[in-house]
Amino acid sequence: MSNYSAERHQAHLDTIRRALDGLIPGAVSANLKVKVTETLHEHPDGVQSFHTWEGPSTAVAERVFTALYGQAGPDLAPSSPVEQAAAAKSARDLGGEIGALMAGADDLANQAWYPPRPGDLIHLAYEGSLGLTAHGETYAVTQTAETSADFMDMSLLHSSYPDSPFAGCYAVSMDPDPLMEMWMEAGSYRLTVVRDGVVVHNGPTRVVS
């Protein structure tokens, strides 16, 4: 078993998953399957036979991860790019720190629905921690006549825990990429993005082993 921390385990597992997802640009992870085929010797009649295995790309990522780093265990929790970078920094892993931040930004940029648009609704789910109860916040992406075409605002519409000291902390104005800070700090797995009444990103449904 590797002596990596859980945060670093998750960072490596996410890197492997992104590499597999990137085989088909813009693909939805949940819809990806991997098929491995072994071609056997031809029979005398000229017909070939095969052994095949087919399964979700996440299963392949977890198998590769386990072969490289050992079994992560059922208690492995997801972590945001900033959390991954902090774990790498604590381990004096400069490459891992920079890589986690770059991978997080690339992950957002490679989403099929990116960039955010005026009218998008962003929901952030907070787990209960640091003495706070579990709660959620909903933000709206807007663009006013005073806002340059290259900049947008993101304002807090509602918090189910308005007394939280962090309520509305991801609201921004005149920002070229209003979702970047939330994506990097909170993590994509806590975010739900709704566009024109359709959920285009549903992070909380991710299955994390």
Short mmCIF file of C-alpha atoms in Angstrom, two decimals:
data_model
loop_
_atom_site.label_atom_id
_atom_site.label_comp_id
_atom_site.label_asym_id
_atom_site.label_seq_id
_atom_site.Cartn_x
_atom_site.Cartn_y
_atom_site.Cartn_z
CA MET A 1 0.00 0.00 0.00
CA SER A 2 1.31 3.41 -0.95
CA ASN A 3 1.78 5.91 1.87
CA TYR A 4 0.14 8.70 -0.17
CA SER A 5 -2.56 10.70 1.60
CA ALA A 6 -6.21 10.28 0.61
CA GLU A 7 -6.10 13.67 -1.11
CA ARG A 8 -3.18 12.65 -3.29
CA HIS A 9 -4.82 9.30 -4.04
CA GLN A 10 -7.90 11.16 -5.29
CA ALA A 11 -5.77 13.53 -7.39
CA HIS A 12 -4.08 10.60 -9.16
CA LEU A 13 -7.36 8.75 -9.66
CA ASP A 14 -8.97 11.85 -11.15
CA THR A 15 -5.99 12.30 -13.50
CA ILE A 16 -6.42 8.75 -14.81
CA ARG A 17 -10.17 9.25 -15.23
CA ARG A 18 -9.66 12.49 -17.16
CA ALA A 19 -7.13 10.80 -19.44
CA LEU A 20 -9.66 8.09 -20.31
CA ASP A 21 -12.51 10.59 -20.71
CA GLY A 22 -10.29 12.63 -23.05
CA LEU A 23 -10.19 9.79 -25.59
CA ILE A 24 -13.55 11.14 -26.79
CA PRO A 25 -13.50 14.95 -26.40
CA GLY A 26 -16.63 16.28 -24.74
CA ALA A 27 -17.92 12.84 -23.78
CA VAL A 28 -19.99 12.37 -20.63
CA SER A 29 -18.07 10.15 -18.21
CA ALA A 30 -21.15 8.18 -17.19
CA ASN A 31 -21.74 7.18 -20.83
CA LEU A 32 -18.21 5.97 -21.58
CA LYS A 33 -17.40 2.28 -21.85
CA VAL A 34 -14.10 0.60 -22.59
CA LYS A 35 -13.86 -2.60 -24.63
CA VAL A 36 -10.70 -4.73 -24.56
CA THR A 37 -10.39 -7.48 -27.16
CA GLU A 38 -7.92 -10.35 -27.36
CA THR A 39 -7.74 -11.85 -30.84
CA LEU A 40 -7.09 -15.59 -30.66
CA HIS A 41 -5.51 -17.78 -33.33
CA GLU A 42 -7.59 -18.48 -36.39
CA HIS A 43 -9.44 -21.76 -36.57
CA PRO A 44 -8.73 -24.05 -39.49
CA ASP A 45 -11.88 -22.82 -41.18
CA GLY A 46 -10.50 -19.28 -41.12
CA VAL A 47 -12.87 -17.97 -38.43
CA GLN A 48 -11.20 -15.94 -35.70
CA SER A 49 -12.25 -16.11 -32.06
CA PHE A 50 -11.98 -13.41 -29.44
CA HIS A 51 -11.92 -12.87 -25.72
CA THR A 52 -13.43 -9.53 -24.74
CA TRP A 53 -14.02 -7.44 -21.65
CA GLU A 54 -16.29 -4.39 -21.59
CA GLY A 55 -17.02 -2.04 -18.73
CA PRO A 56 -17.27 1.59 -17.62
CA SER A 57 -14.21 3.80 -18.02
CA THR A 58 -14.27 4.44 -14.26
CA ALA A 59 -13.64 0.73 -13.64
CA VAL A 60 -10.58 0.87 -15.89
CA ALA A 61 -9.32 4.00 -14.10
CA GLU A 62 -9.70 2.34 -10.71
CA ARG A 63 -7.91 -0.81 -11.91
CA VAL A 64 -4.97 1.24 -13.26
CA PHE A 65 -4.90 3.30 -10.08
CA THR A 66 -4.84 0.22 -7.85
CA ALA A 67 -2.02 -1.33 -9.90
CA LEU A 68 0.05 1.84 -9.53
CA TYR A 69 -0.75 3.01 -6.01
CA GLY A 70 -2.59 0.24 -4.18
CA GLN A 71 -6.20 -0.04 -3.09
CA ALA A 72 -7.53 3.38 -2.08
CA GLY A 73 -10.23 2.03 0.22
CA PRO A 74 -13.95 2.83 0.54
CA ASP A 75 -13.39 5.92 2.70
CA LEU A 76 -11.64 7.86 -0.08
CA ALA A 77 -13.39 11.20 -0.47
CA PRO A 78 -13.24 13.49 -3.49
CA SER A 79 -11.27 16.71 -3.23
CA SER A 80 -11.22 19.95 -5.19
CA PRO A 81 -8.23 21.08 -7.29
CA VAL A 82 -7.24 23.56 -4.56
CA GLU A 83 -7.47 20.83 -1.91
CA GLN A 84 -5.38 18.52 -4.09
CA ALA A 85 -2.80 21.27 -4.62
CA ALA A 86 -2.65 21.95 -0.87
CA ALA A 87 -2.05 18.25 -0.19
CA ALA A 88 0.74 18.17 -2.76
CA LYS A 89 2.27 21.32 -1.28
CA SER A 90 2.27 19.74 2.18
CA ALA A 91 4.09 16.77 0.68
CA ARG A 92 6.63 19.13 -0.95
CA ASP A 93 5.46 17.96 -4.37
CA LEU A 94 5.73 21.09 -6.51
CA GLY A 95 4.89 19.21 -9.70
CA GLY A 96 1.80 17.72 -8.09
CA GLU A 97 0.73 21.12 -6.80
CA ILE A 98 1.01 22.81 -10.17
CA GLY A 99 -0.44 19.79 -11.95
CA ALA A 100 -3.54 19.72 -9.73
CA LEU A 101 -4.30 23.38 -10.44
CA MET A 102 -3.68 23.05 -14.18
CA ALA A 103 -5.76 19.86 -14.37
CA GLY A 104 -8.63 21.54 -12.51
CA ALA A 105 -8.66 24.51 -14.89
CA ASP A 106 -8.42 22.21 -17.90
CA ASP A 107 -11.27 20.10 -16.56
CA LEU A 108 -13.55 23.14 -16.45
CA ALA A 109 -12.45 24.37 -19.88
CA ASN A 110 -13.13 20.93 -21.38
CA GLN A 111 -16.72 20.67 -20.14
CA ALA A 112 -19.15 20.40 -23.05
CA TRP A 113 -21.30 23.22 -21.63
CA TYR A 114 -18.39 25.60 -20.91
CA PRO A 115 -18.13 28.61 -20.87
CA PRO A 116 -20.91 29.73 -18.51
CA ARG A 117 -23.62 31.89 -20.05
CA PRO A 118 -25.89 34.61 -18.72
CA GLY A 119 -28.94 32.91 -17.27
CA ASP A 120 -27.07 29.86 -15.99
CA LEU A 121 -27.95 28.79 -12.45
CA ILE A 122 -25.17 27.32 -10.31
CA HIS A 123 -26.00 25.34 -7.18
CA LEU A 124 -23.26 24.63 -4.63
CA ALA A 125 -23.82 21.85 -2.09
CA TYR A 126 -21.92 22.16 1.20
CA GLU A 127 -21.40 19.09 3.37
CA GLY A 128 -21.74 19.56 7.09
CA SER A 129 -18.25 20.43 8.35
CA LEU A 130 -16.35 23.02 10.38
CA GLY A 131 -19.32 23.27 12.72
CA LEU A 132 -21.71 24.15 9.86
CA THR A 133 -24.80 22.19 8.90
CA ALA A 134 -25.12 20.78 5.38
CA HIS A 135 -26.70 23.39 3.13
CA GLY A 136 -26.81 24.75 -0.40
CA GLU A 137 -26.41 28.02 -2.26
CA THR A 138 -27.76 29.01 -5.66
CA TYR A 139 -26.03 31.60 -7.85
CA ALA A 140 -27.11 33.23 -11.12
CA VAL A 141 -24.79 34.23 -13.95
CA THR A 142 -25.80 37.59 -15.42
CA GLN A 143 -24.60 40.19 -17.86
CA THR A 144 -25.87 43.77 -17.79
CA ALA A 145 -25.69 46.60 -20.30
CA GLU A 146 -22.84 48.04 -18.26
CA THR A 147 -20.92 44.76 -18.39
CA SER A 148 -18.43 44.24 -21.21
CA ALA A 149 -19.20 41.39 -23.58
CA ASP A 150 -16.13 39.60 -22.22
CA PHE A 151 -17.18 39.82 -18.56
CA MET A 152 -20.05 38.46 -16.46
CA ASP A 153 -21.41 38.74 -12.93
CA MET A 154 -22.41 35.88 -10.63
CA SER A 155 -24.65 36.76 -7.71
CA LEU A 156 -26.12 34.77 -4.84
CA LEU A 157 -29.83 34.10 -5.30
CA HIS A 158 -30.49 31.99 -2.21
CA SER A 159 -28.75 30.23 0.65
CA SER A 160 -30.46 27.61 2.79
CA TYR A 161 -28.12 28.70 5.57
CA PRO A 162 -28.02 32.51 5.27
CA ASP A 163 -26.22 32.89 8.61
CA SER A 164 -23.22 30.98 7.31
CA PRO A 165 -20.07 33.14 7.41
CA PHE A 166 -19.33 31.91 3.89
CA ALA A 167 -22.72 32.79 2.37
CA GLY A 168 -22.26 34.36 -1.05
CA CYS A 169 -18.48 34.06 -0.96
CA TYR A 170 -18.35 33.04 -4.63
CA ALA A 171 -20.30 36.04 -5.93
CA VAL A 172 -18.21 38.00 -8.45
CA SER A 173 -18.65 40.97 -10.75
CA MET A 174 -17.01 41.89 -14.03
CA ASP A 175 -15.25 38.54 -14.22
CA PRO A 176 -14.16 36.88 -17.49
CA ASP A 177 -14.66 33.44 -15.95
CA PRO A 178 -17.09 33.75 -13.02
CA LEU A 179 -17.23 30.02 -12.29
CA MET A 180 -13.49 29.35 -12.09
CA GLU A 181 -12.97 30.17 -8.40
CA MET A 182 -15.91 28.05 -7.26
CA TRP A 183 -14.90 25.14 -9.51
CA MET A 184 -11.32 25.19 -8.24
CA GLU A 185 -12.00 25.75 -4.53
CA ALA A 186 -15.31 23.96 -3.90
CA GLY A 187 -14.81 21.24 -6.52
CA SER A 188 -16.86 20.15 -9.51
CA TYR A 189 -18.44 17.29 -7.55
CA ARG A 190 -20.30 19.83 -5.37
CA LEU A 191 -21.73 21.82 -8.30
CA THR A 192 -24.92 21.53 -10.33
CA VAL A 193 -25.24 23.74 -13.41
CA VAL A 194 -28.66 24.40 -14.95
CA ARG A 195 -28.98 26.02 -18.38
CA ASP A 196 -32.36 26.84 -19.90
CA GLY A 197 -34.04 24.45 -17.49
CA VAL A 198 -31.70 21.55 -18.29
CA VAL A 199 -29.07 20.16 -15.91
CA VAL A 200 -25.84 20.27 -17.92
CA HIS A 201 -23.53 19.36 -15.03
CA ASN A 202 -24.56 17.26 -12.05
CA GLY A 203 -21.46 16.87 -9.92
CA PRO A 204 -23.15 15.44 -6.80
CA THR A 205 -24.20 12.31 -8.74
CA ARG A 206 -20.58 11.28 -9.37
CA VAL A 207 -19.77 7.88 -7.97
CA VAL A 208 -16.47 8.07 -6.09
CA SER A 209 -14.89 4.82 -5.05
#
